[in-house]
Amino acid sequence: MGAYRDFHARSIEQREAFWAEQAELVDWHRPFDRVLDYSRPPFAKWFVGGRTNLCHNAVDRHLAARGGQKALVYISTETGAERAWTFRELHAEVNRCAAMIRSLGAGHGERVLIYMPMIPEAVFAMLACARLGAIHSVVFGGFAAASLAARIDDARPRVMITADGGLRGGRPILYRPMYEEAIRLAKAPPQKVVVCNRGLDPELSLVGGRDLDYETLRAAHASEAVPVEWLESSEPSYILYTSGTTGRPKGVQRDTGGHAVALAASMKYIYAGNPGETMFTTSDIGWVVGHSYIVYGPLIRGMTTILYEGLPIRPDAGIWWKIVAENRVSVMFSSPTAARVLKKQDPAFLRKYDIGSLRHLFLAGEPLDEPTHRWFAEQLGKPVIDHYWQTETGWPILSSVPGVEATRVKFGSPSFPVYGYDLKLLREADAGEAGPDEKAVVAIVPPLPPGCMTTVWGDDERFVKTYFGTFRDRQVYSTFDWGIRDRDGYHYILGRTDDVINVAGHRLGTREIEEAVQAHANIAEVAVVGVADAVKGQLPLAFAVVKDPARLATEEGRLAEEKAVLDTVDRQLGAIARPARVHFVNVLPKTRSGKLLRRLIQALAEGRDPGDLTTIEDPAALEQIRGAVGGKPD
Ligand code: AMP
């Protein structure tokens, strides 16, 4: 793997020259004066003084050469809708949407919250914000009122764009009750709410003076053009909230110039997609994968992107391959959970359609187990590339980089550090470098490359403390993941070092779920841990102490209380965070200083040896957990 090794080495040793070359992959309205300003570590400013715009690079730039090429293909197996927009049509639609947002008073630097299902208007809204220099904050449609309210209060959007609902497996999920409740809870609610009416909510009503119907507003701005706002490279393009160890999600802030360059380079080198080809990413626009590889990445590259609303196995498990065949998809991106779901279906579906156009399938978001990796690659007959990254980085940290060199894939490994990342495996105790096959913390020596988060929205101090405070004597970025490198240089990710859990590739903070459980009036105390699950990777499990145990006296009473707690989580955070079970106990295992021993609970719940028990205050608490889980995993 000489070619890739050299490429990576150059990206670190001649960092500025390397990134100056990559910057040529995008258009600059004004050239940058300096490639990197790292005068205030760990804050890195890329392409200082340069002016550019993400919407210009994703849409306008392609009008001359590929205006008639499809830019966006929308396929919904929920409604049966199928529609495509050429770059020219997308340009017109984004202009209209930008005019709509502008008319509501949100322009350069203002925040716009997008709480939407997988419909084209969500993509128009994101690109329209980018055009205006407004900062979008997309909130995943599966999040419920309290999560939404917390994000509103942190980002303080002037405008919210939403819809009457989403659909999942044919079942409508109504958004109005969620956003109404969120607006009621929020201290600084948006002044204007634009609602896409899909006809899913018979009781949809617009609040006078606040709400506007998307279609009506669109009609009023149908022929308007909005000039691109040229932003200085470091100006924020978006905020995306992600979970950590506290109950308060962090607003990951991304810049403009570094973001555009990083995505353009990743499309060329990692995904090896060519202009004019098609990319199909099965994620949701509410997650970072959707931001980077449904919307911005493929469009910046001049590729057609597919926006898919639906499940991987409905109407049957062949649907994704049908989409690949019909749209001649060359690059596909999905998740290990989806792979495990498909593995349970008839493998004949994987061979039913002609997927000859497909070059690579990428998977990310959670650990990909070796048997699933092997199974998928063998069944598909295509290279399946596991790659590892985070909301914070916005693009891959570990991957095979086939656009530079087609290195051999080892099943179960996301291969090598990606160019731009000075990745180290550091011992937890002293920040020393780990040897081969030694488990250690995956860390990145700053400056972080272009496209990575530049700070926590509104909280520089939290950015430094959270991400660069793991090791006392060394300011390095911690991914909060454990990793290991084998003797051939291949890396493996072994799970989180913190209390974050990963359910089907969705990152959830145990503390966040605990707070949601505690919103139920009868809960005195609760511990939430992630336990291994064969399909979703992990599932949350709750152990709760109630205030009034009388309600649990009968089996019906216990079941009713468990359901009430689960419903509370659904209402607060959303069903994605709902624990698989709530076990009621009298006491939770804690240290003498009162710290919850979550890892010990997790070990017991997974039927593992809990290890050192000397710090525990009340050993009886352990027996309660053992009893609750029946001495084995649930
Ligand atoms: P998110 O920010 O929601 O994308 O979650 C990022 C986290 O997901 C990482 O810190 C890892 O714990 C996990 N993750 C993402 N991709 C992979 C992968 N390919 N292998 C193992 N874990 C992964």
XYZ file of C-alpha atoms in Angstrom, residues 7-426:
420
model
C -0.561 10.191 0.122
C -1.384 10.103 3.819
C 2.153 11.037 4.867
C 2.111 14.056 2.581
C -1.235 15.224 4.006
C 0.391 15.423 7.446
C 3.948 16.442 6.640
C 3.057 19.014 3.992
C -0.331 19.823 5.390
C -0.806 23.258 3.866
C 0.418 22.350 0.386
C -1.775 19.249 0.420
C -4.937 21.125 1.370
C -4.206 24.039 -0.942
C -4.314 21.511 -3.784
C -7.597 20.035 -2.563
C -9.078 23.527 -2.323
C -8.965 23.626 -6.131
C -11.809 21.106 -6.152
C -14.256 23.883 -5.256
C -15.025 27.388 -6.511
C -13.833 30.415 -4.557
C -15.400 33.816 -5.067
C -12.327 35.316 -3.442
C -9.129 33.274 -3.047
C -7.894 32.581 0.483
C -4.880 34.406 1.908
C -3.665 31.556 4.094
C -4.356 27.839 4.042
C -4.366 27.452 7.818
C -4.403 29.721 10.826
C -3.511 27.676 13.880
C -2.484 30.542 16.121
C -5.070 29.677 18.776
C -4.889 25.906 19.341
C -6.956 23.785 19.268
C -9.094 26.109 17.082
C -8.140 25.672 13.432
C -9.197 28.119 10.733
C -8.906 26.789 7.205
C -8.595 28.819 4.011
C -8.511 32.136 5.847
C -9.864 35.111 3.957
C -11.321 32.976 1.165
C -14.945 33.516 0.250
C -17.179 30.773 -1.010
C -20.670 29.339 -0.713
C -21.843 25.754 -0.306
C -25.007 26.184 -2.357
C -23.021 27.695 -5.208
C -20.650 24.729 -5.155
C -23.436 22.175 -4.855
C -25.805 23.682 -7.427
C -24.938 26.844 -9.401
C -21.451 25.699 -10.316
C -22.842 22.757 -12.279
C -25.410 24.670 -14.304
C -23.172 25.268 -17.311
C -21.813 21.758 -17.714
C -24.658 19.641 -16.334
C -27.768 21.792 -15.954
C -29.889 19.100 -17.601
C -28.463 16.239 -15.531
C -30.518 14.867 -12.661
C -29.314 16.334 -9.398
C -31.894 14.958 -6.979
C -33.980 11.822 -7.318
C -36.682 11.389 -4.711
C -38.116 7.936 -4.149
C -40.685 7.236 -1.460
C -41.905 3.698 -0.972
C -44.107 5.148 1.755
C -46.243 7.238 -0.610
C -45.250 5.774 -3.981
C -43.881 9.174 -5.066
C -40.979 9.290 -7.481
C -39.613 12.547 -8.888
C -36.380 13.956 -10.173
C -34.929 17.469 -10.362
C -32.180 18.423 -12.766
C -29.490 20.794 -11.540
C -31.357 23.560 -13.343
C -34.656 22.654 -11.665
C -32.968 22.268 -8.302
C -31.432 25.701 -8.747
C -34.862 27.223 -9.368
C -36.402 25.413 -6.412
C -33.607 26.422 -4.052
C -33.934 30.041 -5.179
C -37.646 29.962 -4.396
C -37.020 28.458 -0.995
C -34.271 31.001 -0.262
C -36.693 33.789 -1.189
C -39.265 32.291 1.168
C -36.827 32.130 4.067
C -35.539 35.621 3.332
C -39.086 36.978 3.339
C -39.425 35.711 6.912
C -36.429 37.703 8.033
C -33.821 34.957 8.210
C -30.640 35.838 6.379
C -26.894 35.735 6.824
C -25.953 34.377 10.268
C -29.550 33.718 11.380
C -30.472 30.188 12.392
C -33.154 28.162 10.642
C -34.334 24.949 12.246
C -35.329 22.177 9.866
C -37.494 19.461 11.458
C -38.567 17.390 8.513
C -39.061 13.912 7.144
C -37.226 12.642 4.067
C -38.912 14.875 1.522
C -37.295 17.039 -1.174
C -38.363 20.255 0.568
C -35.899 19.379 3.344
C -33.053 19.378 0.811
C -34.292 22.617 -0.770
C -34.402 24.206 2.683
C -30.862 23.140 3.595
C -29.434 24.425 0.315
C -31.518 27.604 0.549
C -30.038 28.350 3.973
C -26.549 27.770 2.589
C -27.346 30.155 -0.269
C -28.412 32.884 2.157
C -25.593 32.295 4.610
C -28.227 31.322 7.173
C -27.128 28.572 9.562
C -29.288 25.487 9.406
C -29.894 23.202 12.309
C -31.556 20.022 11.131
C -33.261 18.051 13.895
C -33.957 14.393 13.141
C -37.707 13.872 12.636
C -37.695 10.993 15.124
C -36.874 13.317 18.010
C -39.778 14.357 20.209
C -40.837 17.605 21.871
C -38.320 17.953 24.706
C -35.345 17.173 22.412
C -36.638 19.637 19.874
C -37.218 22.325 22.514
C -33.670 21.923 23.880
C -32.265 22.385 20.361
C -34.496 25.403 19.744
C -33.306 27.055 22.928
C -29.662 26.445 22.129
C -29.732 27.492 18.457
C -32.433 30.187 18.811
C -33.748 29.900 15.260
C -35.812 32.712 13.810
C -37.606 30.319 11.462
C -38.566 26.657 11.703
C -39.390 24.644 8.609
C -41.335 21.491 9.268
C -44.060 19.229 7.904
C -47.309 17.743 9.086
C -45.625 14.387 9.419
C -43.414 11.551 8.294
C -44.239 7.968 7.423
C -42.665 4.768 8.616
C -43.786 1.391 7.361
C -46.994 3.000 6.086
C -47.783 4.545 9.485
C -47.964 8.345 9.743
C -45.862 9.954 12.451
C -47.411 13.335 13.101
C -45.075 16.251 13.706
C -47.587 18.896 14.780
C -48.070 17.587 18.337
C -44.268 17.509 18.647
C -43.487 20.973 17.358
C -46.463 22.560 19.131
C -45.301 21.093 22.427
C -41.684 22.058 21.692
C -42.693 25.636 20.943
C -44.666 25.690 24.196
C -41.645 24.395 26.139
C -39.053 26.597 24.440
C -37.893 29.821 26.064
C -37.109 31.410 22.716
C -39.394 29.796 20.137
C -39.088 30.599 16.424
C -41.227 33.508 15.270
C -42.232 31.864 12.009
C -43.051 28.246 11.239
C -43.328 26.997 7.660
C -45.295 23.769 7.364
C -45.229 21.368 4.408
C -48.666 19.833 4.285
C -48.445 16.270 3.006
C -52.081 15.573 3.831
C -51.143 13.235 6.680
C -52.740 15.137 9.535
C -56.485 15.739 9.231
C -56.311 18.060 12.237
C -53.497 20.216 10.897
C -54.191 23.850 11.630
C -51.937 26.820 11.109
C -51.494 29.331 13.890
C -52.276 32.824 12.606
C -49.345 35.229 12.539
C -46.869 32.408 13.153
C -47.459 29.551 10.713
C -47.257 29.577 6.930
C -48.125 26.899 4.449
C -45.050 25.882 2.399
C -46.902 25.664 -0.928
C -48.664 29.014 -0.515
C -45.454 30.744 0.433
C -43.630 29.035 -2.435
C -46.230 30.254 -4.920
C -45.705 33.811 -3.689
C -41.962 33.563 -4.435
C -42.118 31.271 -7.464
C -40.095 33.386 -9.847
C -37.624 35.001 -7.463
C -33.878 34.657 -7.680
C -31.711 35.097 -4.638
C -28.035 35.950 -5.041
C -25.491 33.750 -3.324
C -24.042 35.173 -0.095
C -20.269 34.798 -0.263
C -19.124 33.721 3.182
C -15.691 33.955 4.684
C -14.361 30.413 4.894
C -14.663 30.108 8.696
C -18.219 31.354 8.927
C -20.581 28.658 10.173
C -22.599 26.701 7.647
C -24.577 24.566 10.041
C -25.131 23.263 13.543
C -25.953 19.630 14.179
C -26.657 18.438 17.700
C -25.133 15.255 18.986
C -25.197 13.354 22.247
C -22.443 13.189 24.796
C -22.085 12.252 28.421
C -24.236 15.032 29.813
C -27.960 15.391 29.290
C -27.359 18.492 27.170
C -26.604 17.774 23.496
C -23.723 19.635 21.884
C -24.196 21.783 18.809
C -21.457 20.661 16.444
C -20.571 23.750 14.406
C -19.156 23.344 10.927
C -17.456 26.036 8.826
C -18.021 26.806 5.155
C -14.764 26.631 3.163
C -13.157 23.728 5.015
C -16.425 21.838 4.848
C -16.746 22.290 1.069
C -13.150 21.243 0.418
C -13.244 18.243 2.777
C -16.420 16.891 1.188
C -15.209 17.481 -2.359
C -11.944 15.655 -1.615
C -13.726 12.779 0.142
C -16.020 12.257 -2.846
C -13.008 11.923 -5.103
C -10.620 9.885 -2.978
C -12.737 7.897 -0.521
C -16.013 7.321 -2.343
C -14.359 7.392 -5.766
C -17.512 8.805 -7.338
C -17.330 10.661 -10.636
C -19.327 13.661 -11.819
C -22.405 12.487 -13.707
C -22.695 9.268 -11.684
C -25.237 8.514 -8.954
C -24.817 8.129 -5.205
C -27.342 6.448 -2.940
C -26.978 7.046 0.796
C -29.641 5.355 2.873
C -29.337 7.559 5.956
C -31.604 10.439 7.030
C -31.000 14.157 6.568
C -31.269 14.484 10.363
C -27.901 12.756 10.827
C -24.452 13.828 9.760
C -24.298 11.107 7.099
C -27.351 12.668 5.484
C -25.837 16.161 5.604
C -22.534 15.078 4.098
C -23.490 12.283 1.742
C -27.147 12.717 0.794
C -26.963 16.468 0.304
C -23.653 18.291 0.084
C -21.000 15.714 -0.924
C -22.565 14.168 -4.037
C -23.944 17.510 -5.285
C -20.613 19.283 -4.842
C -19.106 16.448 -6.897
C -21.698 16.947 -9.664
C -23.286 13.588 -8.925
C -26.964 12.717 -8.806
C -28.098 11.988 -5.264
C -30.965 9.759 -4.183
C -33.280 10.760 -1.369
C -35.102 7.645 -0.206
C -38.055 7.679 2.163
C -38.810 4.153 3.250
C -37.545 0.977 4.838
C -34.919 -1.406 3.426
C -37.360 -4.350 3.359
C -40.569 -2.788 2.136
C -42.217 -3.706 -0.217
C -39.513 -6.380 -0.069
C -35.821 -6.784 0.687
C -34.938 -6.124 -2.946
C -35.977 -2.456 -2.907
C -32.498 -0.945 -2.485
C -31.022 -3.091 -5.241
C -33.914 -2.187 -7.501
C -33.072 1.484 -6.877
C -29.387 0.782 -7.593
C -30.263 -0.979 -10.858
C -32.802 1.590 -12.081
C -30.629 4.591 -11.282
C -27.283 3.043 -12.175
C -25.913 3.858 -8.743
C -22.121 3.696 -8.584
C -21.576 4.596 -4.918
C -23.747 3.407 -2.078
C -23.557 4.199 1.626
C -25.521 2.426 4.352
C -25.251 1.164 7.931
C -24.223 -2.081 9.639
C -27.705 -2.378 11.179
C -29.246 -2.307 7.711
C -26.768 -5.017 6.672
C -27.807 -7.169 9.622
C -31.486 -6.619 8.803
C -30.882 -7.692 5.193
C -28.894 -10.711 6.363
C -32.090 -12.057 7.926
C -33.891 -11.897 4.575
C -33.722 -14.191 1.572
C -30.280 -13.581 -0.041
C -31.878 -14.096 -3.462
C -32.993 -10.443 -3.231
C -29.361 -9.386 -3.427
C -29.049 -11.048 -6.802
C -32.441 -10.221 -8.240
C -31.373 -6.964 -9.946
C -28.483 -5.995 -12.163
C -26.246 -4.006 -9.835
C -23.347 -3.946 -12.279
C -23.081 -0.149 -11.978
C -22.214 -0.356 -8.269
C -18.514 0.069 -7.557
C -18.382 0.220 -3.771
C -20.723 -0.075 -0.828
C -19.661 1.887 2.242
C -20.957 1.220 5.744
C -20.571 3.390 8.850
C -22.162 4.587 12.040
C -21.473 1.683 14.389
C -19.174 -1.322 14.601
C -19.522 -3.713 11.662
C -19.008 -7.248 12.871
C -16.724 -9.463 10.847
C -19.335 -12.136 9.887
C -21.779 -9.506 8.582
C -19.011 -7.739 6.673
C -17.905 -11.002 5.068
C -21.479 -12.110 4.329
C -22.379 -8.828 2.647
C -19.255 -8.658 0.491
C -19.636 -12.257 -0.632
C -23.342 -12.013 -1.370
C -23.064 -8.723 -3.238
C -19.893 -9.610 -5.063
C -18.736 -5.992 -4.561
C -16.206 -4.355 -2.271
C -17.914 -3.511 1.020
C -15.924 -0.852 2.843
C -16.354 -0.278 6.557
C -15.399 3.262 7.462
C -15.420 5.069 10.743
C -16.303 8.663 11.562
C -18.383 10.911 13.788
C -20.766 13.842 13.673
C -17.850 15.919 14.907
C -15.582 15.150 11.957
C -18.265 15.279 9.257
C -16.302 12.910 7.003
C -14.374 9.675 7.488
C -11.472 9.249 9.935
C -10.647 5.625 9.147
C -11.290 4.093 5.754
C -9.919 2.345 2.773
C -9.322 5.108 0.213
C -9.961 3.424 -3.154
C -9.727 6.674 -5.112
C -6.015 6.662 -4.259
C -5.298 2.958 -3.970
C -7.458 -0.170 -3.839
C -5.996 -1.668 -0.675
C -7.161 -5.070 0.531
C -10.140 -4.945 2.882
C -9.950 -6.985 6.071
C -13.394 -7.994 7.287
C -14.296 -6.273 10.544
C -11.810 -3.433 10.041
C -12.322 0.135 8.809
C -8.737 -0.005 7.495
C -6.421 3.008 7.834
C -6.342 6.629 8.991
C -7.740 8.834 6.261
C -5.469 11.530 4.764
C -5.545 14.694 6.853
C -5.917 12.816 10.144
C -2.843 12.440 12.314
C -4.425 9.555 14.178
C -2.877 7.987 17.268
C -3.877 5.185 19.585
C -3.046 6.525 23.025
